[in-house]
PDB file of N, CA and C in Angstrom:
ATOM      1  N   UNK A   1      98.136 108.388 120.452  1.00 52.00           N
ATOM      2  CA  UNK A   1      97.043 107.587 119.945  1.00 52.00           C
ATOM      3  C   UNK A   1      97.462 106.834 118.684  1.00 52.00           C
ATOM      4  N   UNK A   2      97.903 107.480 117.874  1.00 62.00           N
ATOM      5  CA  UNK A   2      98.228 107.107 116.221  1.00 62.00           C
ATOM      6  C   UNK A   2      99.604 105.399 116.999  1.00 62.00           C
ATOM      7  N   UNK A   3     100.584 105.665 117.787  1.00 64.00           N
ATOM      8  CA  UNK A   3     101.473 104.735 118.135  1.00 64.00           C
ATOM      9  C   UNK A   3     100.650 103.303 118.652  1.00 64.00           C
ATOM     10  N   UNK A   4      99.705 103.890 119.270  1.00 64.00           N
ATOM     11  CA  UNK A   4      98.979 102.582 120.014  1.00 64.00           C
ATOM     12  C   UNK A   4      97.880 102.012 118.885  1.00 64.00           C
ATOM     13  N   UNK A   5      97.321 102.695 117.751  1.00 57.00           N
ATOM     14  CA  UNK A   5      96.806 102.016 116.947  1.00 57.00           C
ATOM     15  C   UNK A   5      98.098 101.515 115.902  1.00 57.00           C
ATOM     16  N   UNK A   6      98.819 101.523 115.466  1.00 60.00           N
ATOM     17  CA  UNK A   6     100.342 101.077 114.992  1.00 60.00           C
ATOM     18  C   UNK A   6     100.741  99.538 115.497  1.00 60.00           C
ATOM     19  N   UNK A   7     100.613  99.561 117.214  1.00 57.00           N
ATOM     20  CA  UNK A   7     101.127  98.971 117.544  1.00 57.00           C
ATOM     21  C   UNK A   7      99.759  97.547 117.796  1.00 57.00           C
ATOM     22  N   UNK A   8      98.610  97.883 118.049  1.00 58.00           N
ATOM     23  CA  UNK A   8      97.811  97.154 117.606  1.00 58.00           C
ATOM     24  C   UNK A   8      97.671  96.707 116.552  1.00 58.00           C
ATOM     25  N   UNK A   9      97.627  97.221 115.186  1.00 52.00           N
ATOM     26  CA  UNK A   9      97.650  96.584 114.407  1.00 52.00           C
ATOM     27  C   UNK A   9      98.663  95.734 113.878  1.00 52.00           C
ATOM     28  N   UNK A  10     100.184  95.857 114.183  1.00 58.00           N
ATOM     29  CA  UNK A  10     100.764  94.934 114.275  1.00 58.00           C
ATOM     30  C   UNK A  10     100.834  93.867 114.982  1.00 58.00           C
ATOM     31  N   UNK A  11     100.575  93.783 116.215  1.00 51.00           N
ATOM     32  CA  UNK A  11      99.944  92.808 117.134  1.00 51.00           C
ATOM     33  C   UNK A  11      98.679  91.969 116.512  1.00 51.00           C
ATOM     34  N   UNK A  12      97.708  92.620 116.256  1.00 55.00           N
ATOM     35  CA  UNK A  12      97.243  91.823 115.161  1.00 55.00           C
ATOM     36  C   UNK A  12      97.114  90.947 113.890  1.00 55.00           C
ATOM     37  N   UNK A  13      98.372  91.561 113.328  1.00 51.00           N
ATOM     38  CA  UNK A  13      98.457  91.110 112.342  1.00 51.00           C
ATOM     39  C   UNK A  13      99.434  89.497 112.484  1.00 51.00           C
ATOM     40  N   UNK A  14     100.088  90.020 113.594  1.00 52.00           N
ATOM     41  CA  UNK A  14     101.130  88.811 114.064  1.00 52.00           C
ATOM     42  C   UNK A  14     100.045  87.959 114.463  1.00 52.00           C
ATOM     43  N   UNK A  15      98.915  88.081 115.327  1.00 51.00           N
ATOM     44  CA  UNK A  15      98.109  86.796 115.810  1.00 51.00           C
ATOM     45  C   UNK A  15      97.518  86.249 115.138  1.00 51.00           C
ATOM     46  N   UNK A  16      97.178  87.017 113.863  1.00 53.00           N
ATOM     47  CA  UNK A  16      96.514  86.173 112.609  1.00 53.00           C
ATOM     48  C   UNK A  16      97.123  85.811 111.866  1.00 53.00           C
ATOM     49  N   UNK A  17      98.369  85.973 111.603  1.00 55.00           N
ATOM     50  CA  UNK A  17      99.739  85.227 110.998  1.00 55.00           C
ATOM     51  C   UNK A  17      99.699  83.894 111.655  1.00 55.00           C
ATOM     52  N   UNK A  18      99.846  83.782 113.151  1.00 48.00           N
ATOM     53  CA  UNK A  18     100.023  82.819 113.971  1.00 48.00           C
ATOM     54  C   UNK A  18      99.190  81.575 113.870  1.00 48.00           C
ATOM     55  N   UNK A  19      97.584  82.427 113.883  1.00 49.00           N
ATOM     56  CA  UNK A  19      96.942  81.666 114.173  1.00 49.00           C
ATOM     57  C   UNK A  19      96.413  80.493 112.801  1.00 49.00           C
ATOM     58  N   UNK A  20      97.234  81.314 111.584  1.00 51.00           N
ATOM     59  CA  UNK A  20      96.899  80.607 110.046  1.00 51.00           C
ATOM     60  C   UNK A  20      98.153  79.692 110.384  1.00 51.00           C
ATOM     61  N   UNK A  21      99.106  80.244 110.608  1.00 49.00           N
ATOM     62  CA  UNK A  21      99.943  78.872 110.883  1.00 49.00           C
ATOM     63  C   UNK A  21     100.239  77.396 111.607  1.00 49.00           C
ATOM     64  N   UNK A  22      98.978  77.738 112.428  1.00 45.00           N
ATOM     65  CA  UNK A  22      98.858  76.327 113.393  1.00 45.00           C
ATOM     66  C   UNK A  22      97.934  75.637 112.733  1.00 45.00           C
ATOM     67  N   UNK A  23      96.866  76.514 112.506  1.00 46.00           N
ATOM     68  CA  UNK A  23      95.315  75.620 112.097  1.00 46.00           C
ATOM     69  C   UNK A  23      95.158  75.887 110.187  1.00 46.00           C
ATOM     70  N   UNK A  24      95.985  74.826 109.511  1.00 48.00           N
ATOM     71  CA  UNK A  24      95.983  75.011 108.536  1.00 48.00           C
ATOM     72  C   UNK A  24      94.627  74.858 107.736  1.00 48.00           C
ATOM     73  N   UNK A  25      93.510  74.534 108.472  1.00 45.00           N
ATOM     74  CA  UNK A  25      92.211  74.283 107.540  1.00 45.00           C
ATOM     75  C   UNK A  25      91.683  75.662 107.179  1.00 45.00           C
ATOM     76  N   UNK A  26      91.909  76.822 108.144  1.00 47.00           N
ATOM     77  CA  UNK A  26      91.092  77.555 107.336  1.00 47.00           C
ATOM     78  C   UNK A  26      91.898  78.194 106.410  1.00 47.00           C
ATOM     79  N   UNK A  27      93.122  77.727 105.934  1.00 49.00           N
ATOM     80  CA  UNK A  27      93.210  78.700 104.833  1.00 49.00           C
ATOM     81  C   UNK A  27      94.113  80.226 105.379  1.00 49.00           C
ATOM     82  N   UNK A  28      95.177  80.690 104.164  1.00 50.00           N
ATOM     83  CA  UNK A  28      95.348  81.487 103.858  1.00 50.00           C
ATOM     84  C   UNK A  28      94.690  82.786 103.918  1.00 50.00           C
ATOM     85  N   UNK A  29      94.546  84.070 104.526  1.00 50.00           N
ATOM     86  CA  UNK A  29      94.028  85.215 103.731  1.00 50.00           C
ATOM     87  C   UNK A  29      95.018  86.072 102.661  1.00 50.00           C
ATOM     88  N   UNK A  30      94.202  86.748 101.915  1.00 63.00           N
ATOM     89  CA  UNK A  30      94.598  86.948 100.764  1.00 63.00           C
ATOM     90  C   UNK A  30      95.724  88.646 101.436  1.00 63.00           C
ATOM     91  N   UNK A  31      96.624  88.872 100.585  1.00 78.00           N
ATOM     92  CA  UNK A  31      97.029  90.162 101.159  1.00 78.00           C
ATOM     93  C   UNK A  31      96.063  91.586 101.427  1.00 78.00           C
ATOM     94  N   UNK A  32      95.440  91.765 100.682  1.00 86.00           N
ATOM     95  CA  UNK A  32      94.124  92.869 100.263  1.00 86.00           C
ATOM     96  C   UNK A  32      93.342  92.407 101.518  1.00 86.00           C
ATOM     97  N   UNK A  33      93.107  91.043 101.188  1.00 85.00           N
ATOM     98  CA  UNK A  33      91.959  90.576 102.483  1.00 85.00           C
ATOM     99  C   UNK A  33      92.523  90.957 104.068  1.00 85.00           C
ATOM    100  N   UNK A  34      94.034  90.680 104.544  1.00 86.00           N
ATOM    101  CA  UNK A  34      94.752  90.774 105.590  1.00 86.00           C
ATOM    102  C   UNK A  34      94.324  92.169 106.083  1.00 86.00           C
ATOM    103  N   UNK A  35      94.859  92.906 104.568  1.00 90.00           N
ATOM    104  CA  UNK A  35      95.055  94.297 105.147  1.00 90.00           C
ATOM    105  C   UNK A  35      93.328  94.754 105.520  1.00 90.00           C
ATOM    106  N   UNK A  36      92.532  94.794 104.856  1.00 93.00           N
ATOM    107  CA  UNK A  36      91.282  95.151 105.109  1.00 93.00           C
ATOM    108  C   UNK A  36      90.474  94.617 106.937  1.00 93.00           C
ATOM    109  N   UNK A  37      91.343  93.212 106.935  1.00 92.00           N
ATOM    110  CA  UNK A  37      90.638  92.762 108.439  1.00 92.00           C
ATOM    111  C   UNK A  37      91.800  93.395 109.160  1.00 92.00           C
ATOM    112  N   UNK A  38      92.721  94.049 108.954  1.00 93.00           N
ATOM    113  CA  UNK A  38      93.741  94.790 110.008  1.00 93.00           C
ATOM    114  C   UNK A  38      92.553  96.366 109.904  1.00 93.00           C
ATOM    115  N   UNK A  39      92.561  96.335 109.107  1.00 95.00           N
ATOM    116  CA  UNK A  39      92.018  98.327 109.205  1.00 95.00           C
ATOM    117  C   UNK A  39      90.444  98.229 109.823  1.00 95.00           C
ATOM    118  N   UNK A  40      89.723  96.983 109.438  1.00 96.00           N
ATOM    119  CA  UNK A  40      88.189  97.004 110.051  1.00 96.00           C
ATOM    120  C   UNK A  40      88.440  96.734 111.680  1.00 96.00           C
ATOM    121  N   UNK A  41      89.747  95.786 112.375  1.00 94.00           N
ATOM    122  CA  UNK A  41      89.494  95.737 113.337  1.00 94.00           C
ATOM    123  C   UNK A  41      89.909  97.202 114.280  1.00 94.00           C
ATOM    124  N   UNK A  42      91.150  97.696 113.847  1.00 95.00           N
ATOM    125  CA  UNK A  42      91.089  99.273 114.011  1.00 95.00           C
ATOM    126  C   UNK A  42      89.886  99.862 113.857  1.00 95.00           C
ATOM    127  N   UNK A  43      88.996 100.204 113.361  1.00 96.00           N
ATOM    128  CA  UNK A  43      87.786 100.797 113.098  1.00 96.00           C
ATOM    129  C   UNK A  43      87.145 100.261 114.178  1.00 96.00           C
ATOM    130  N   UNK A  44      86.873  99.395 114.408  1.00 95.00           N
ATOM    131  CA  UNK A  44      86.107  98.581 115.343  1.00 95.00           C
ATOM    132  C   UNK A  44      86.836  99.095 116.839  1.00 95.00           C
ATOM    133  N   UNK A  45      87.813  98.443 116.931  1.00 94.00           N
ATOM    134  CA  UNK A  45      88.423  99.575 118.372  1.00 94.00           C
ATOM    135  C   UNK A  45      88.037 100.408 118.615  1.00 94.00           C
ATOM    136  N   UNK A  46      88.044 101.444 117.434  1.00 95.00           N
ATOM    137  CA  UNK A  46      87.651 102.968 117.851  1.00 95.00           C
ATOM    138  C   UNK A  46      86.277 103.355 117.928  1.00 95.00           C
ATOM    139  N   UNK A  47      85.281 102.430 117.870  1.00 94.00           N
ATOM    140  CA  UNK A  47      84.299 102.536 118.283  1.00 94.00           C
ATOM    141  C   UNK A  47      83.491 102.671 116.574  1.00 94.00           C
ATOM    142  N   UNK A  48      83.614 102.950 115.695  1.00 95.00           N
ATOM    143  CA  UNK A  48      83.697 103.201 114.641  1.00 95.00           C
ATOM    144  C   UNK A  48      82.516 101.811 113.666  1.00 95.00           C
ATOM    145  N   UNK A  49      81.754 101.309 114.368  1.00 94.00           N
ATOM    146  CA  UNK A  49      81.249 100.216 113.950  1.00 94.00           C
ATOM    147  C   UNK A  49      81.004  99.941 112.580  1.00 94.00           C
ATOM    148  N   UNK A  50      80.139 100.694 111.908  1.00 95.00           N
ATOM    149  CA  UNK A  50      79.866 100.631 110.774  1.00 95.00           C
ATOM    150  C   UNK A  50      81.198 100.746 109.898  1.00 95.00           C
ATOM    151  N   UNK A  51      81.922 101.703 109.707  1.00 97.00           N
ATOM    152  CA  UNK A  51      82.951 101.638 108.609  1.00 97.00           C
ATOM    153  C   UNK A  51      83.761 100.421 108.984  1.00 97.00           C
ATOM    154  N   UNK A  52      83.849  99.687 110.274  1.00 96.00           N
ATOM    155  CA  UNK A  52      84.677  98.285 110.282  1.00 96.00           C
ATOM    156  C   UNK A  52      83.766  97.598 109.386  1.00 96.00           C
ATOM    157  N   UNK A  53      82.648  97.231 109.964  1.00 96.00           N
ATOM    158  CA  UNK A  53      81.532  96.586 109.082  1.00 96.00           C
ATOM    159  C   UNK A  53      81.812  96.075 107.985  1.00 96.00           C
ATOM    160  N   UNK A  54      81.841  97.733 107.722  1.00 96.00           N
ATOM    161  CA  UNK A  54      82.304  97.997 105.692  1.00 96.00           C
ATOM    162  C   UNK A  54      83.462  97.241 105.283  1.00 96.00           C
ATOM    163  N   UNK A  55      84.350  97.399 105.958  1.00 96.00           N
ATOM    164  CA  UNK A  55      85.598  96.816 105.697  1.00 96.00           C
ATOM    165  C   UNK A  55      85.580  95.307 105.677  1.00 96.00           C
ATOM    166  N   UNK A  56      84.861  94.839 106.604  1.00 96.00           N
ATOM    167  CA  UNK A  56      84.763  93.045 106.965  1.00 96.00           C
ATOM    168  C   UNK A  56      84.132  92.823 105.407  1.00 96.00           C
ATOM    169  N   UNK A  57      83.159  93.782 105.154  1.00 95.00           N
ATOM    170  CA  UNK A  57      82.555  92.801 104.091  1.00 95.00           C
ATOM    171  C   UNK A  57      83.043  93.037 102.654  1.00 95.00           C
ATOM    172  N   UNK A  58      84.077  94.263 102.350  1.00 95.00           N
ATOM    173  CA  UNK A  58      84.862  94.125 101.841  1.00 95.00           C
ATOM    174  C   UNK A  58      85.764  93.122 101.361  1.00 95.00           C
ATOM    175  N   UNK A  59      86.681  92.933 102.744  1.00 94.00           N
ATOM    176  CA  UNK A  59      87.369  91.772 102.620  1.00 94.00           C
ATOM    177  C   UNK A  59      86.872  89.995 102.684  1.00 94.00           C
ATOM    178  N   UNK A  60      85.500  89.848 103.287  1.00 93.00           N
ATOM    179  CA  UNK A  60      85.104  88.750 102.446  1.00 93.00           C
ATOM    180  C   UNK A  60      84.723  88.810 101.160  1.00 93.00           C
ATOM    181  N   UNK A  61      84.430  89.784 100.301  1.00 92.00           N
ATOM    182  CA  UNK A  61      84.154  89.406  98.720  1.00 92.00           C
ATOM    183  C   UNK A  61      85.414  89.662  98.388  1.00 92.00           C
ATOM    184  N   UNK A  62      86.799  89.700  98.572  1.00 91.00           N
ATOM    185  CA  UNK A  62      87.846  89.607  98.669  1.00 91.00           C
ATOM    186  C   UNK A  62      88.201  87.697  98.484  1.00 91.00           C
ATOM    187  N   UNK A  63      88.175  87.254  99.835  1.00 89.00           N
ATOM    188  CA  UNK A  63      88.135  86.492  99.956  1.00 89.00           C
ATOM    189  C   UNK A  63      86.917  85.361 100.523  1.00 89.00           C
ATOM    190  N   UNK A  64      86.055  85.026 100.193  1.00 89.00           N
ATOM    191  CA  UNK A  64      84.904  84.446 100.370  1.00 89.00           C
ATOM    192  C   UNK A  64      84.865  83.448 100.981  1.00 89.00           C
ATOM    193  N   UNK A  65      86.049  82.550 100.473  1.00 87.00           N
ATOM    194  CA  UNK A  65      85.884  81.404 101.301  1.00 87.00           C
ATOM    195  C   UNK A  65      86.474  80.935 102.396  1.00 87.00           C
ATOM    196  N   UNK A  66      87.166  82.136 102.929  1.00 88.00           N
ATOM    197  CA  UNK A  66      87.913  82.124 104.298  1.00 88.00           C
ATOM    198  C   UNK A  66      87.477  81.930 105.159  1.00 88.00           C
ATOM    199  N   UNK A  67      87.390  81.233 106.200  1.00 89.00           N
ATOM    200  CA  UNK A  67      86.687  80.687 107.605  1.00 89.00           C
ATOM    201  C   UNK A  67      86.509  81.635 108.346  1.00 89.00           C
ATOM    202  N   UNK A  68      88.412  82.588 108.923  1.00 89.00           N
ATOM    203  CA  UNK A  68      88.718  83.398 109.654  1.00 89.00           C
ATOM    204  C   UNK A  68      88.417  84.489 109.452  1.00 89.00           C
ATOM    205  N   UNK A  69      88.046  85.088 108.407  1.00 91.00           N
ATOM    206  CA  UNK A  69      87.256  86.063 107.970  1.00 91.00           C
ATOM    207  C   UNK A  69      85.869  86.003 108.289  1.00 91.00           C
ATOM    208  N   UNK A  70      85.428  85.293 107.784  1.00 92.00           N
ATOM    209  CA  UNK A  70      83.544  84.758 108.101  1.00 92.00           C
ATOM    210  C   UNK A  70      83.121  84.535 109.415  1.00 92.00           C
ATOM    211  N   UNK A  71      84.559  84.171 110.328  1.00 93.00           N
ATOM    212  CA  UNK A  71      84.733  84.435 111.672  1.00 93.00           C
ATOM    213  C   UNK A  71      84.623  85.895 112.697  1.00 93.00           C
ATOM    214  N   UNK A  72      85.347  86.335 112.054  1.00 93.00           N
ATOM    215  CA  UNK A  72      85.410  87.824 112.179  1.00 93.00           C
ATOM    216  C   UNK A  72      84.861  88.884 112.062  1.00 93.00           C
ATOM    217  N   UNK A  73      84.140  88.635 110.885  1.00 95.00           N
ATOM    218  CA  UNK A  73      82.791  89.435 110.311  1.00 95.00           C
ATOM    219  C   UNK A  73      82.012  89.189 111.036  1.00 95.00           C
ATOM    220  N   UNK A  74      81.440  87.874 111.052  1.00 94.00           N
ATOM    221  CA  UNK A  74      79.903  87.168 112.072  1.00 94.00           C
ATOM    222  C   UNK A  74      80.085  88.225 113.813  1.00 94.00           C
ATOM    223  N   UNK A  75      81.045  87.689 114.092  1.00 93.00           N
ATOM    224  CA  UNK A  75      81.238  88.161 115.385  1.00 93.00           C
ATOM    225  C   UNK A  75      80.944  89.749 115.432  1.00 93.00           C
ATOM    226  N   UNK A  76      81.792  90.527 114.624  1.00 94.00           N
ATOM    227  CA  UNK A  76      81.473  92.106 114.495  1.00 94.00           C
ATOM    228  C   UNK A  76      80.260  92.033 114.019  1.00 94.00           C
ATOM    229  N   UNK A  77      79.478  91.410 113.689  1.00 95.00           N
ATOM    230  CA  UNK A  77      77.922  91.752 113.346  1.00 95.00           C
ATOM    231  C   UNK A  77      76.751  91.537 114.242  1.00 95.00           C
ATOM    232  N   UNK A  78      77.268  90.431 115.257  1.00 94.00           N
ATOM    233  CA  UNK A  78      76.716  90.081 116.508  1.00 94.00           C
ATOM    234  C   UNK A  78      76.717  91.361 117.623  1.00 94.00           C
ATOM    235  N   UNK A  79      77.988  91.549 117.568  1.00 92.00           N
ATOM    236  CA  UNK A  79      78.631  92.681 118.636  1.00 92.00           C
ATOM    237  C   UNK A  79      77.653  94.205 117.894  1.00 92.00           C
ATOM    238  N   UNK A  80      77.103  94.153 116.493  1.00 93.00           N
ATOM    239  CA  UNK A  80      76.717  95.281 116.072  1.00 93.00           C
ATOM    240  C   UNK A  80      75.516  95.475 116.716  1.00 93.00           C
ATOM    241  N   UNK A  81      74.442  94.180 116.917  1.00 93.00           N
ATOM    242  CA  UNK A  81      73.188  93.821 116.956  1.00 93.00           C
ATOM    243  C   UNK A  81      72.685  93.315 115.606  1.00 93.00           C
ATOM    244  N   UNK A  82      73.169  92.821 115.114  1.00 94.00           N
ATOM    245  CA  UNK A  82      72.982  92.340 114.053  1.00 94.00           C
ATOM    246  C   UNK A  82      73.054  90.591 113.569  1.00 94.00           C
ATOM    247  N   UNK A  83      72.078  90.509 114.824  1.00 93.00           N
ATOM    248  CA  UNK A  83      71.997  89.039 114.878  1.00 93.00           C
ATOM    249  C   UNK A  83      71.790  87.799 113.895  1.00 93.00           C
ATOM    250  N   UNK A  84      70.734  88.443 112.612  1.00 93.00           N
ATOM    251  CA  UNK A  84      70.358  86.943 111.864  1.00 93.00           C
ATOM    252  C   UNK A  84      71.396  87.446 110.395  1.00 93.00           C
ATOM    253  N   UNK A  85      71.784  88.383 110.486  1.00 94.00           N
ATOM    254  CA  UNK A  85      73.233  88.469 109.493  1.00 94.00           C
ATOM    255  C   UNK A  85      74.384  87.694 109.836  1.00 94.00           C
ATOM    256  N   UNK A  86      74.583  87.790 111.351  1.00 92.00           N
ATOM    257  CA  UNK A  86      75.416  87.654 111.941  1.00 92.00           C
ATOM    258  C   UNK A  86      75.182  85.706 112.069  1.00 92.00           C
ATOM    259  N   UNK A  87      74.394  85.415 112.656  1.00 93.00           N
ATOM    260  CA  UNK A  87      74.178  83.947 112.436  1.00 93.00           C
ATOM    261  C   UNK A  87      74.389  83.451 110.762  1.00 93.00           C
ATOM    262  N   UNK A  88      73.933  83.563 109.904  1.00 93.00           N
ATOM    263  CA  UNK A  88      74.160  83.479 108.427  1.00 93.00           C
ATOM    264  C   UNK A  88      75.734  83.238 108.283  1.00 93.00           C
ATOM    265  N   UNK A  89      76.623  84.762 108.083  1.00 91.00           N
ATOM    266  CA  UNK A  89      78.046  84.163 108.074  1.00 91.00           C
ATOM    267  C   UNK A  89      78.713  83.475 109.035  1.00 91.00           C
ATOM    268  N   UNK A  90      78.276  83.433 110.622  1.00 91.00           N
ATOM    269  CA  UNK A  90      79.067  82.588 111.162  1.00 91.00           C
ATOM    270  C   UNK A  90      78.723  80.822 110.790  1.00 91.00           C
ATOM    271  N   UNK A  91      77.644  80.800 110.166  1.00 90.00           N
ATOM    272  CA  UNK A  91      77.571  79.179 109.952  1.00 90.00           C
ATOM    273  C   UNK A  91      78.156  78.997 108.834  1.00 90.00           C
ATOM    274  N   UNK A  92      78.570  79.556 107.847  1.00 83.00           N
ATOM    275  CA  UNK A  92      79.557  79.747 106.641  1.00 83.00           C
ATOM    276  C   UNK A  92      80.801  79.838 107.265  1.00 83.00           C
ATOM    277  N   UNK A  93      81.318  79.686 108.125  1.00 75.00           N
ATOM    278  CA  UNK A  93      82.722  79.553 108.822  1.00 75.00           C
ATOM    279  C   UNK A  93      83.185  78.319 109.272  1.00 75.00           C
TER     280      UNK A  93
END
């Protein structure tokens, strides 16, 4: 278990590497910020909703004005049931 969350989160971390490198508008995430949307989406895998949660919104007052973050969050808040939170930051993206 511990190898396959390892190996996800590196996989992750490479697609959001990737994906800042093509689409330069949204911006950079911050290192603190990276690591926090690597460990919330782990959390989130594991079924673990709320402490990802925690973590997303962590790492946006981290980084606030990140798209891909505000992306990320919205969506995990949708997926929570957490619809008019969830509408709020995704139009901030």
């Amino acid at each position: 278990m511990k190898r396959r969350q390892i190996t996800t989160l590196i996989v992750g971390v490479w697609v959001l590497g990737a994906v800042n490198a093509v689409s330069g508008d949204k911006g950079p995430v911050s290192g603190d910020g990276l690591a926090l949307l690597a460990q919330a989406q782990l959390r989130l895998q594991a079924g673990e909703v709320a402490e990802g949660i925690k973590l997303l919104r962590k790492a946006r007052v981290l980084d606030p004005a990140n798209a891909e973050l505000a992306e990320e969050f919205g969506l995990a808040l949708a997926a929570a049931g957490m619809a008019d939170e969830a509408v709020t930051v995704l139009s901030q993206a």
